[in-house]
Coordinates of C-alpha atoms in Angstrom, one line a residue:
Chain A
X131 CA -2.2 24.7 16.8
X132 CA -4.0 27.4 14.7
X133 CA -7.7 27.2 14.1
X134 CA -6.8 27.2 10.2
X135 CA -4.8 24.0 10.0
X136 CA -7.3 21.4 11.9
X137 CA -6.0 19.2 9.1
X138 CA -3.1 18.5 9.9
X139 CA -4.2 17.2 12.9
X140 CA -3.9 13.7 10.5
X141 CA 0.0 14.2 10.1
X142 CA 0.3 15.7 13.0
X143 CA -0.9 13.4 15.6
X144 CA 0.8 10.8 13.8
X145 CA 3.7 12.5 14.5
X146 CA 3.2 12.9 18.2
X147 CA 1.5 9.0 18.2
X148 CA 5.3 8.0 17.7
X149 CA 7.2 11.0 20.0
X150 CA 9.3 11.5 17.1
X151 CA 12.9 12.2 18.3
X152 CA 15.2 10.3 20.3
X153 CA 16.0 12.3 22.8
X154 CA 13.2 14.6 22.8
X155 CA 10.9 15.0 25.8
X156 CA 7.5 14.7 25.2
X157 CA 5.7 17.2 27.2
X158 CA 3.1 17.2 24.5
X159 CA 2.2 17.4 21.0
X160 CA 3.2 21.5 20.5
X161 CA 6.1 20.5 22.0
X162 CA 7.3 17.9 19.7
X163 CA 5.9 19.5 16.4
X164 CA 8.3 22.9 17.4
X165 CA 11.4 20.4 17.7
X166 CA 10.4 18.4 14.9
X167 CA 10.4 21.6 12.8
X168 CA 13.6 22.5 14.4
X169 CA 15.3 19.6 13.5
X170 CA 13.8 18.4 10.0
X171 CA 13.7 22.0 8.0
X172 CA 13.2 19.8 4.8
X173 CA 9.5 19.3 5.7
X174 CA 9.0 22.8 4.8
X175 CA 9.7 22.1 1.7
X176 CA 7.1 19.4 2.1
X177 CA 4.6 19.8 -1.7
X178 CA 2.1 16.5 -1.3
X179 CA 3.5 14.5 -4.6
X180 CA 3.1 11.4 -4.7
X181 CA 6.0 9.5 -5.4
X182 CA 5.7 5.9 -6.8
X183 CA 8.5 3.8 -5.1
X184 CA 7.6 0.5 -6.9
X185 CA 8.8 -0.8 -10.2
X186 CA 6.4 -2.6 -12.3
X187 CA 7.1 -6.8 -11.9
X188 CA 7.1 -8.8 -14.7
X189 CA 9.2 -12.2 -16.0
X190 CA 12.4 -10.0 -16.5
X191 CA 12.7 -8.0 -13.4
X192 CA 15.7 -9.2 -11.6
X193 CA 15.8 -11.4 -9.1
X194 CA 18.7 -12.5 -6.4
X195 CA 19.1 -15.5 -7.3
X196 CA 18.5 -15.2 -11.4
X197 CA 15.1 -17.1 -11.8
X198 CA 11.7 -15.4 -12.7
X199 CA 10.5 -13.8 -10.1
X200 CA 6.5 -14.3 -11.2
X201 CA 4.6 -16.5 -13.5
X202 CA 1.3 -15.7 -15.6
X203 CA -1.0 -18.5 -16.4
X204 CA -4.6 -16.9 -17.8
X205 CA -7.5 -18.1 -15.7
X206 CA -10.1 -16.2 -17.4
X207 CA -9.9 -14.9 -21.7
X208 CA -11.6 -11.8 -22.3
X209 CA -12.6 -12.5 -25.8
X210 CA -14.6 -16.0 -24.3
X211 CA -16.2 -14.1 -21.0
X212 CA -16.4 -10.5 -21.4
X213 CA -13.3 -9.6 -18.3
X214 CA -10.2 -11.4 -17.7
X215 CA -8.1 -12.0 -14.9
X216 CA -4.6 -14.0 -14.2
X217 CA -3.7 -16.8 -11.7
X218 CA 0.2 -15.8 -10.9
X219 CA 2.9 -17.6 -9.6
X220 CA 5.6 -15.5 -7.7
X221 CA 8.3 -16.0 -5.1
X222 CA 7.8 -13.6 -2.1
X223 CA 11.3 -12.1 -2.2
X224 CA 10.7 -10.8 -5.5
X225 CA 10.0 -7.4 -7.5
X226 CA 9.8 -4.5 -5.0
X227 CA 8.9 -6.6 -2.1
X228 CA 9.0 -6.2 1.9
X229 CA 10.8 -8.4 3.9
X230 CA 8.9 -9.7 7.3
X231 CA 11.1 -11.0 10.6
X232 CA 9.7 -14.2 9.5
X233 CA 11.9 -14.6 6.6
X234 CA 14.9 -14.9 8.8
X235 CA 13.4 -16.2 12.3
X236 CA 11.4 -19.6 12.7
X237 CA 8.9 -17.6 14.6
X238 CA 8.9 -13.9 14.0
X239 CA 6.4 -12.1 12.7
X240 CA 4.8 -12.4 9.3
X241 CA 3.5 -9.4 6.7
X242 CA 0.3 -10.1 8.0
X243 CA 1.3 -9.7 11.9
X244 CA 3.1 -6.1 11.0
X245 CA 1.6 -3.5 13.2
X246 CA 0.2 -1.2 10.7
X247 CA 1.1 1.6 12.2
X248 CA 4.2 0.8 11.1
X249 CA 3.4 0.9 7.7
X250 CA 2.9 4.5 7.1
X251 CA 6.4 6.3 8.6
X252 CA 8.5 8.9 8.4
X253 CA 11.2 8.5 5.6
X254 CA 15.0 9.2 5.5
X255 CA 16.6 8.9 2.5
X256 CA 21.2 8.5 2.9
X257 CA 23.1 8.5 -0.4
X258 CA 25.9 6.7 -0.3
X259 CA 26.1 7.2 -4.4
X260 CA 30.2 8.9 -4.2
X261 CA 31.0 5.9 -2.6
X262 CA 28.8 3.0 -4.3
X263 CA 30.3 4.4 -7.9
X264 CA 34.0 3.1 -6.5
X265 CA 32.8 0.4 -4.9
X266 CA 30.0 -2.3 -6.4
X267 CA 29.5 -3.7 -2.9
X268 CA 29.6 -0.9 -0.9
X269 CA 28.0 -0.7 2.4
X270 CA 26.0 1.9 4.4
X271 CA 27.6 1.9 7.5
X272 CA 27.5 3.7 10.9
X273 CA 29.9 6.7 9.9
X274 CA 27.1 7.2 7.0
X275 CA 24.0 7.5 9.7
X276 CA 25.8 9.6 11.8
X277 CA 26.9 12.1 9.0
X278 CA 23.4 11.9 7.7
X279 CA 22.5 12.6 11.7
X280 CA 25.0 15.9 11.4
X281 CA 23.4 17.3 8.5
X282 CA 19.8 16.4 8.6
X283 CA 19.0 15.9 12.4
X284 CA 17.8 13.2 14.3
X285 CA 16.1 10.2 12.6
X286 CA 12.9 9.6 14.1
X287 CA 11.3 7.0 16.1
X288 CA 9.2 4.6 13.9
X289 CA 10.6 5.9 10.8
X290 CA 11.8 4.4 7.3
X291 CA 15.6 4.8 6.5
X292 CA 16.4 4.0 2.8
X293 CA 19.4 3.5 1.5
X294 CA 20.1 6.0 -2.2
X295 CA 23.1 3.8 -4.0
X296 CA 22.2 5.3 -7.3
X297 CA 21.9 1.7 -8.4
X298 CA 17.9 2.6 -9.4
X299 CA 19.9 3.8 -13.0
X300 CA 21.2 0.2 -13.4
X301 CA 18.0 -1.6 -13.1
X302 CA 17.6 -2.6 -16.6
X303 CA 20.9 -3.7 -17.1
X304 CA 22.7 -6.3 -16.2
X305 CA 25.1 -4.5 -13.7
X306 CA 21.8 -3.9 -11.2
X307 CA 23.3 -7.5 -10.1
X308 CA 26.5 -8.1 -11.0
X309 CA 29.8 -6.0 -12.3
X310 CA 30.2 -5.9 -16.0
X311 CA 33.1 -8.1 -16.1
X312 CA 30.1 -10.6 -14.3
X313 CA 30.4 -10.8 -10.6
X314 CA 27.7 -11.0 -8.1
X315 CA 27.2 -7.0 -6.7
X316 CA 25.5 -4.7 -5.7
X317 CA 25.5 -2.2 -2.5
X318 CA 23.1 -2.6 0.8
X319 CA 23.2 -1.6 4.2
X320 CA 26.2 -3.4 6.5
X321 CA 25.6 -4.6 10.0
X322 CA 27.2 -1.3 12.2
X323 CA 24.1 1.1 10.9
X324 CA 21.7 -1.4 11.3
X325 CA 22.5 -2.1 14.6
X326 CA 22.5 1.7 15.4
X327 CA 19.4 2.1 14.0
X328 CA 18.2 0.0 15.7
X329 CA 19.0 1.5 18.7
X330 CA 17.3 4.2 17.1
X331 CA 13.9 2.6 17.2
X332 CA 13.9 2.6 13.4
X333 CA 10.8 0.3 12.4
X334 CA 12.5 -0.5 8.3
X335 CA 14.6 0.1 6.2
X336 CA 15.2 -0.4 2.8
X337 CA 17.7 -0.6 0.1
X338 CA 17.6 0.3 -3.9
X339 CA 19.0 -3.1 -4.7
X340 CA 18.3 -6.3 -5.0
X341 CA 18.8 -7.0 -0.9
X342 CA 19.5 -5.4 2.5
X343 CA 23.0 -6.8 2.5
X344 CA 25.5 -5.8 -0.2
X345 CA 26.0 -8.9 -2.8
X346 CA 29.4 -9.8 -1.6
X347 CA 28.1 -10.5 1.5
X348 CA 29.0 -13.9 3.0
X349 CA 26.8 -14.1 6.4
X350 CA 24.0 -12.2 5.6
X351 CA 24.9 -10.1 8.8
X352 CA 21.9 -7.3 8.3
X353 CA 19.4 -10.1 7.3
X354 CA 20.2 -12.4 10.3
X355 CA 20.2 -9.7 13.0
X356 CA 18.0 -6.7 11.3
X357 CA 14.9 -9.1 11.0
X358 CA 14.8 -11.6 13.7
X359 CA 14.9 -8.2 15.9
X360 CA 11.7 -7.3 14.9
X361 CA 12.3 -5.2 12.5
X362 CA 11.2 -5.1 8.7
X363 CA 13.1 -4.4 5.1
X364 CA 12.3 -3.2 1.6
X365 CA 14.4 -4.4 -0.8
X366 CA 14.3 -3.0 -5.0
X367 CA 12.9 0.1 -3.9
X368 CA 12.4 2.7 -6.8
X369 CA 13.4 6.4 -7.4
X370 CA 14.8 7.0 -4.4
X371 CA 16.7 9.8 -6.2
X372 CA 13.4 11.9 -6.4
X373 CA 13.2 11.7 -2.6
X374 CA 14.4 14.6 0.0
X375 CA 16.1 13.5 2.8
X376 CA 13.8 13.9 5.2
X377 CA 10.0 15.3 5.1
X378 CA 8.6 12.5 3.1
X379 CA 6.3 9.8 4.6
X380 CA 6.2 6.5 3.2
X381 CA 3.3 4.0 2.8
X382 CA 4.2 0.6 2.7
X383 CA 1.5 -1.6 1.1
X384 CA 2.5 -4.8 1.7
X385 CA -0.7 -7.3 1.1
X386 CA -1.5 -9.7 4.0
X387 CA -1.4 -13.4 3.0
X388 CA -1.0 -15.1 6.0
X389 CA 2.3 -16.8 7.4
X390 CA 4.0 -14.6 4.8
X391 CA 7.7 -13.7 5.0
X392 CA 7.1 -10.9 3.0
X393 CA 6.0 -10.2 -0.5
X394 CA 5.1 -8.2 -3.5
X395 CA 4.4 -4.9 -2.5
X396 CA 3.1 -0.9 -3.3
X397 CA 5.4 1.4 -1.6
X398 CA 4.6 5.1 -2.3
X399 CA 5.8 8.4 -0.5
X400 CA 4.0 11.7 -0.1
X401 CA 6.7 14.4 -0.7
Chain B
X257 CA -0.8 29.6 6.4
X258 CA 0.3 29.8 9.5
X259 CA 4.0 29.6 10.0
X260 CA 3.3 26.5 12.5
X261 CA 1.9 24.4 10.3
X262 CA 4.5 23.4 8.0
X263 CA 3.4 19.4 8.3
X264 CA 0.3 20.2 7.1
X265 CA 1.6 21.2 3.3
X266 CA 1.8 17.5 3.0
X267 CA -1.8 16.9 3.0
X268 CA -3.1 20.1 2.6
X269 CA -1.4 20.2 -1.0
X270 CA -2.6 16.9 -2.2
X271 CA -6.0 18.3 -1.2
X272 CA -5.2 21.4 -3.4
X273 CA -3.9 19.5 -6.3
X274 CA -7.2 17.6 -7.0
X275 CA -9.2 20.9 -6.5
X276 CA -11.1 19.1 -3.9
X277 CA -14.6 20.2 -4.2
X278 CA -16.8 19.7 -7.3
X279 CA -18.1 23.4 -7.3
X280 CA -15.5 24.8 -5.5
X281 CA -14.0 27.8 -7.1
X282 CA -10.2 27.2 -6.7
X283 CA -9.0 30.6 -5.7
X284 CA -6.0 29.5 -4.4
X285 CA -5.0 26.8 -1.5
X286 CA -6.3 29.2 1.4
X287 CA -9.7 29.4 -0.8
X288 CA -10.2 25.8 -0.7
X289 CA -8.9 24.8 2.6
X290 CA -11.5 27.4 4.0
X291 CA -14.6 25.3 1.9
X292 CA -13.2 22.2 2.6
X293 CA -13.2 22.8 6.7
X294 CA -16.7 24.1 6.2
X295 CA -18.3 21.4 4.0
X296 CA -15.9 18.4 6.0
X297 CA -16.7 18.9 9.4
X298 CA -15.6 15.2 10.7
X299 CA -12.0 16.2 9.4
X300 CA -12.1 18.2 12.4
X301 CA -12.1 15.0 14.6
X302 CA -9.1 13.9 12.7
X303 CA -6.7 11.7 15.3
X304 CA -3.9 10.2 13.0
X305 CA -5.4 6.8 13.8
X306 CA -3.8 4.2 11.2
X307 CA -7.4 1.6 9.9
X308 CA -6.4 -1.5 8.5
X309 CA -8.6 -2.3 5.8
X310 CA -6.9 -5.1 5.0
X311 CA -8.2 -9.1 5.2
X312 CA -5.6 -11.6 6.1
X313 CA -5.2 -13.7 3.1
X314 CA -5.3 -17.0 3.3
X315 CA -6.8 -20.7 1.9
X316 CA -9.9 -20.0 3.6
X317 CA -10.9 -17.0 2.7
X318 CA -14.3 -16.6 0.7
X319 CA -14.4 -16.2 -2.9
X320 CA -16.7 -15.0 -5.5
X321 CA -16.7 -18.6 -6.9
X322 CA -15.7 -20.6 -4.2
X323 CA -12.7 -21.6 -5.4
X324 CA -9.4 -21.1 -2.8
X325 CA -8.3 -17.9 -3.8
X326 CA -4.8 -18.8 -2.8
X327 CA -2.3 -21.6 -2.9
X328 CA 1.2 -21.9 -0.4
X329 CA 4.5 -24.1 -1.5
X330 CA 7.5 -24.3 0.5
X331 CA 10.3 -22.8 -1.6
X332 CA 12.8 -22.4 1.0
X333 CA 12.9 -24.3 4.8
X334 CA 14.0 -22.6 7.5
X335 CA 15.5 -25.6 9.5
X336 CA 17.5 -26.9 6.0
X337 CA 18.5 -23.1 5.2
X338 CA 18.5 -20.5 7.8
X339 CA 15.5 -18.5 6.4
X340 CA 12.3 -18.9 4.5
X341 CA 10.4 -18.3 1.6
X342 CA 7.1 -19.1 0.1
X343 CA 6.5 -19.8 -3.5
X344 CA 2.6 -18.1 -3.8
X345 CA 0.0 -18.6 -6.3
X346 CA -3.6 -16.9 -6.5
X347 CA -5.9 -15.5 -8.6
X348 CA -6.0 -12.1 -8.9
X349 CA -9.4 -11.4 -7.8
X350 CA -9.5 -12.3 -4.1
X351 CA -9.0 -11.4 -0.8
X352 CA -9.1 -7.8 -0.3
X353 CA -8.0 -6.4 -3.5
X354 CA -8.4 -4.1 -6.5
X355 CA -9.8 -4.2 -10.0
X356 CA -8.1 -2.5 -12.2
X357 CA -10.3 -1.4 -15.3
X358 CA -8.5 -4.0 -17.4
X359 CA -10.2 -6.5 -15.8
X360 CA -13.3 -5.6 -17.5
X361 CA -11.9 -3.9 -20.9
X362 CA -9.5 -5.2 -23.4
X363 CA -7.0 -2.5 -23.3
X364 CA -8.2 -0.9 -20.2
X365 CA -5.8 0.3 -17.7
X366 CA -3.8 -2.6 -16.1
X367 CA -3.1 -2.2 -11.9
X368 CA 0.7 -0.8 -12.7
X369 CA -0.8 1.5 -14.9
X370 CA -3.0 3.3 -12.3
X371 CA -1.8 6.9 -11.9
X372 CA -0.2 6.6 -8.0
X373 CA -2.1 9.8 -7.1
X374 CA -5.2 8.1 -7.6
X375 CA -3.8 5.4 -4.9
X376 CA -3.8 8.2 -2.3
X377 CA -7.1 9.6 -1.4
X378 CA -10.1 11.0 0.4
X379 CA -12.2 8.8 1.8
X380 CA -16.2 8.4 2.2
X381 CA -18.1 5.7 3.7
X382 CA -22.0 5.6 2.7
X383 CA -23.8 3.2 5.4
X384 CA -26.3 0.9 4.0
X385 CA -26.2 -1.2 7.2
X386 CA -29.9 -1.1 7.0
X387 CA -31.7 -1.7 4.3
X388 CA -28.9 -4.4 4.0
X389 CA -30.3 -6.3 6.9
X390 CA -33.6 -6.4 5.3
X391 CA -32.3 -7.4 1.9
X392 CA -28.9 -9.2 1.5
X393 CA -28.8 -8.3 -2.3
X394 CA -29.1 -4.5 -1.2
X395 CA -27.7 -1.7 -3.5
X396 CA -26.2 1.4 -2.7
X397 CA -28.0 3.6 -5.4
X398 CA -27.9 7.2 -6.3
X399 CA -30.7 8.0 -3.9
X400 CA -28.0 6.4 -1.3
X401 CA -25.5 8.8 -2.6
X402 CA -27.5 11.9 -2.5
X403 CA -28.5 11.4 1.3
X404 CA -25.1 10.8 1.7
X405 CA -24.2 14.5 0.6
X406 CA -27.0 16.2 1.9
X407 CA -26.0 15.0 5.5
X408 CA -21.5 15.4 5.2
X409 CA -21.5 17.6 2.2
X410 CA -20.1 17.4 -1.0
X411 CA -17.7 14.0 -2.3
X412 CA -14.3 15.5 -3.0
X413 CA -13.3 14.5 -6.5
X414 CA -10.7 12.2 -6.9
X415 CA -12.5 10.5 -3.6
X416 CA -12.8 6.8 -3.1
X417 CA -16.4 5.8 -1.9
X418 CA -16.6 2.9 0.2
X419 CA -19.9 1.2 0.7
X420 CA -20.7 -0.4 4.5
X421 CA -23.4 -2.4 4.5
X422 CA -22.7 -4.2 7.8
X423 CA -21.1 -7.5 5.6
X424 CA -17.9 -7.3 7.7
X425 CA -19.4 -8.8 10.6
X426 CA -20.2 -11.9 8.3
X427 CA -16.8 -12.7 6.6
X428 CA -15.9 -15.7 8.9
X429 CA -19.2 -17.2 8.0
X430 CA -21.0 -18.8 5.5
X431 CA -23.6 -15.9 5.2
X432 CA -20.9 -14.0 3.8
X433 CA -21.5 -15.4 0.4
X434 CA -24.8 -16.9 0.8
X435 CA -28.0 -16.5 2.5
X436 CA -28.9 -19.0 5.8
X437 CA -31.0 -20.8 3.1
X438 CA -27.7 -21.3 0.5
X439 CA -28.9 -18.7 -1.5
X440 CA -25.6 -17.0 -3.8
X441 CA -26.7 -13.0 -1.9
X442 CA -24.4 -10.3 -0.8
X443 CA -24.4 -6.2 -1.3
X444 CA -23.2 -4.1 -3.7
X445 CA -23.6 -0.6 -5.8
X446 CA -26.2 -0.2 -8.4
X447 CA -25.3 1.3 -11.5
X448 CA -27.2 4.5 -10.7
X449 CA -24.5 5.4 -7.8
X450 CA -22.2 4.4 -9.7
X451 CA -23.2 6.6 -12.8
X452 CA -22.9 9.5 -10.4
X453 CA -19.9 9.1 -8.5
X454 CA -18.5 8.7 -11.8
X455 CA -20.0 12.6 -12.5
X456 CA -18.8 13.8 -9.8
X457 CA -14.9 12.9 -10.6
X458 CA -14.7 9.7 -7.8
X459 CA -11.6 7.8 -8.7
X460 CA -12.6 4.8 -6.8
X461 CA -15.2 2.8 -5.1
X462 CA -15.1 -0.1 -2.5
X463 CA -17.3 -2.5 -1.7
X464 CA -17.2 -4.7 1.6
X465 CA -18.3 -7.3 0.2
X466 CA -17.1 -10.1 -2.7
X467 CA -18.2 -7.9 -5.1
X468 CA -18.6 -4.3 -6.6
X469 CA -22.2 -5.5 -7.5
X470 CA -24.9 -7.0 -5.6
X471 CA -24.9 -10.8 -5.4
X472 CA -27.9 -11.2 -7.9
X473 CA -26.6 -9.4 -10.1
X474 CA -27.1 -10.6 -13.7
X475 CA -25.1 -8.3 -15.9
X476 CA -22.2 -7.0 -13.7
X477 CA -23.7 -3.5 -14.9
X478 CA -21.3 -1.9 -12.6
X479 CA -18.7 -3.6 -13.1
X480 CA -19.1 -3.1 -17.0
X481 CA -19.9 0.7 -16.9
X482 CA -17.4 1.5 -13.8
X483 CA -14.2 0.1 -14.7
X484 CA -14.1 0.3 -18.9
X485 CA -14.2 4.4 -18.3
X486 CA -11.2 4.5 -16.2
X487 CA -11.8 3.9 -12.7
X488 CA -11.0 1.1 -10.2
X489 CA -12.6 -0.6 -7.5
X490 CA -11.7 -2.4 -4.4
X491 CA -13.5 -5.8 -3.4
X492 CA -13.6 -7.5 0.6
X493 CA -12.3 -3.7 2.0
X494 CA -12.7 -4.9 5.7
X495 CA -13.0 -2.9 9.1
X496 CA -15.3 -0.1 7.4
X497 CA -17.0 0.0 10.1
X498 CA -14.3 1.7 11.9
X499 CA -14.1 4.7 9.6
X500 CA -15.9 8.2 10.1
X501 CA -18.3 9.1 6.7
X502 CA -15.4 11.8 6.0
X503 CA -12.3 12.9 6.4
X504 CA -10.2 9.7 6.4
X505 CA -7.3 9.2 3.9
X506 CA -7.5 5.7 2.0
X507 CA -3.6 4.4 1.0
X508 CA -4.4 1.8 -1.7
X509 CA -1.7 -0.4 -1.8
X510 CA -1.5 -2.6 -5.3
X511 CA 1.3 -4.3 -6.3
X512 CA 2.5 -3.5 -9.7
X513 CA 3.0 -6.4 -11.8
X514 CA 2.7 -6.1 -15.5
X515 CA -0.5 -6.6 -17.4
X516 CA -2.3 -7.2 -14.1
X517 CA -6.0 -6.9 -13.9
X518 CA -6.3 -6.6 -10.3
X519 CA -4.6 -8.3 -7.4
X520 CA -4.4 -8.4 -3.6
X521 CA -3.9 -5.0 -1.6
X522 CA -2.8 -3.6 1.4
X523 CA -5.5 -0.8 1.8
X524 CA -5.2 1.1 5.3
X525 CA -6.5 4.6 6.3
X526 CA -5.4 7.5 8.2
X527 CA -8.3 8.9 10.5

């Protein structure tokens, strides 16, 4: 490493904390960071926005099942004290929120228990747009990791892979949950590129609808094996159009309430 | 630049975007990057080492008024359903969390308001461990912030500025809150730090205790000066004592519901 970049010692040895690549040998960090650059030439066009991945969550957000998502009840009236602040009401799986392994296993983990390195990740970023605009309910399967795999390079270790339906442009509508002639839809990830990823050692990932699984699914396939593995999800993640495909790193700041399934969170990327 | 250290635009441009350095001529990136190595020597000790700063959340967790600052109802039962959900209530300002500046303005800016770059930024930790220990209403004050300079160098702008005054090691006891005689005493800023931090462009400060200021405070002068002209704060920020006094990265992550004065954070930090 070059006297001039000690700060990217930061990235950097988060990088090599994680060894990346599958199938890379780690014989140390210069190692890695020349395949890494090998394989992932968007990071050079890496610029250090921020990108905000969270819409804001009020009454009228959607929700999966149709009820409010979040309550306001005002604890404390400027005008009377001189400051003002809420007590809320919300679901957990509501408004861009993360989903724990707790959610969907008696005993998994809960937000609170996440390792936080696994928090701040590498981010891939697959569109599946062409074939979500045929298809309310499609899927992101295998076939769509591997071609992102063929064009973009490995995914790494630890990382965030989020699924780009296109359904962000839909989210004040109606149709961001059902079809315009009114039936339950929208696209998420099905249960072959879950399971690969998995493999993978993917830590999350998460969709731009309203759940992991697409809305006509009957068995909630990706919920019921993606979470009791270990494994986290995002659901109603924002603009993921203004994200590359690879380079950007994603912070995940899901807040700690203890024995939660998940919650409210801030998710942001660093382009 | 050299050609090897690609990664590093990620965090090298952020630090060029905010023009780092109050004084700093910004010549161009290289420009700053050279001031910044010179005036941040603990970035060189960098490691990529993720800091939770985070509190687990729960019924027990001290408050500012002693009231629970959270409430748990079973919304969905694993054993009837197959999964599990929590239907959540708090108020805003507890645990570890932020206020926003509408918490202490009427039209102030409300927590999904807060520009996201200001979410992602240097860090500094100002130790008051000691005079703390000899007075449990101890405030960091300008003098506090000037010795802090003269020893690490200048506070990037655009910097949060955490306060350690050793409180961490009290949070699972009553002396958190009160004194061993039940005396309402913790530590905070003073209004003179506060007045210059605010000079010097700081985005954000953080307090490791329940409150931005000091536990006798009568007229919450910080928090009626710091948060009206723009900034934020962040209350119960916990393992500070883990961080270096520069060269971390604080990822303050607020959840974005509407109108909200504050609420519950995951804040971690890259080392």
């Amino acid at each position: 490493m070059c006297n001039a970049c000690v700060i990217e010692s930061v990235k950097q040895s988060m990088i090599s904390r994680r060894s990346l690549f599958a199938g890379v040998a780690a014989t140390g960090a210069a190692a890695i960071a020349a395949s890494t650059l090998a394989a992932r030439p968007a990071l050079a066009q890496a610029s250090g926005k921020v990108v905000d991945l969270t819409y804001v969550f009020d009454e009228t957000f959607p929700t999966f099942d149709g009820v409010p998502g979040i309550a306001y009840e005002e604890a404390v009236n400027f005008d009377a004290s001189g400051y003002q602040l809420w007590k809320i009401t919300f679901f957990e799986h509501s408004g861009t929120h993360i989903d724990a392994p707790l959610h969907f296993s008696k005993d998994g983990l809960s937000v609170a228990e996440l390792a936080p390195e696994s928090l701040i990740c590498p981010l891939c970023v697959i569109d599946i747009t062409a074939k979500a605009r045929d298809d309310a309910n499609a899927a992101l399967e295998a076939e769509d990791v591997e071609a992102f795999i063929s064009a973009h390079g490995e995914i790494p270790k630890g990382a965030c892979v989020a699924m780009n339906s296109g359904w962000g442009a839909k989210v004040a509508t109606p149709e961001f949950r059902n079809t315009p002639d009114g039936k339950f839809a929208f696209p998420g990830f099905g249960k072959s590129a879950t399971d690969l990823l998995a493999q993978m050692g993917v830590a999350a990932i998460a969709s731009d609808t309203l759940s992991l699984d697409p809305g006509s699914s009957a068995d909630f396939a990706v919920h019921n094996s993606w979470l009791p593995s270990g494994h986290y999800g995002i659901e109603n993640l924002a603009n993921v159009d203004q994200l590359p495909a690879t380079g950007a790193t994603i912070f995940v700041g899901a807040p700690k309430h203890a024995r939660g399934t998940g919650g409210p969170a801030r998710v942001m990327a660093v382009v």
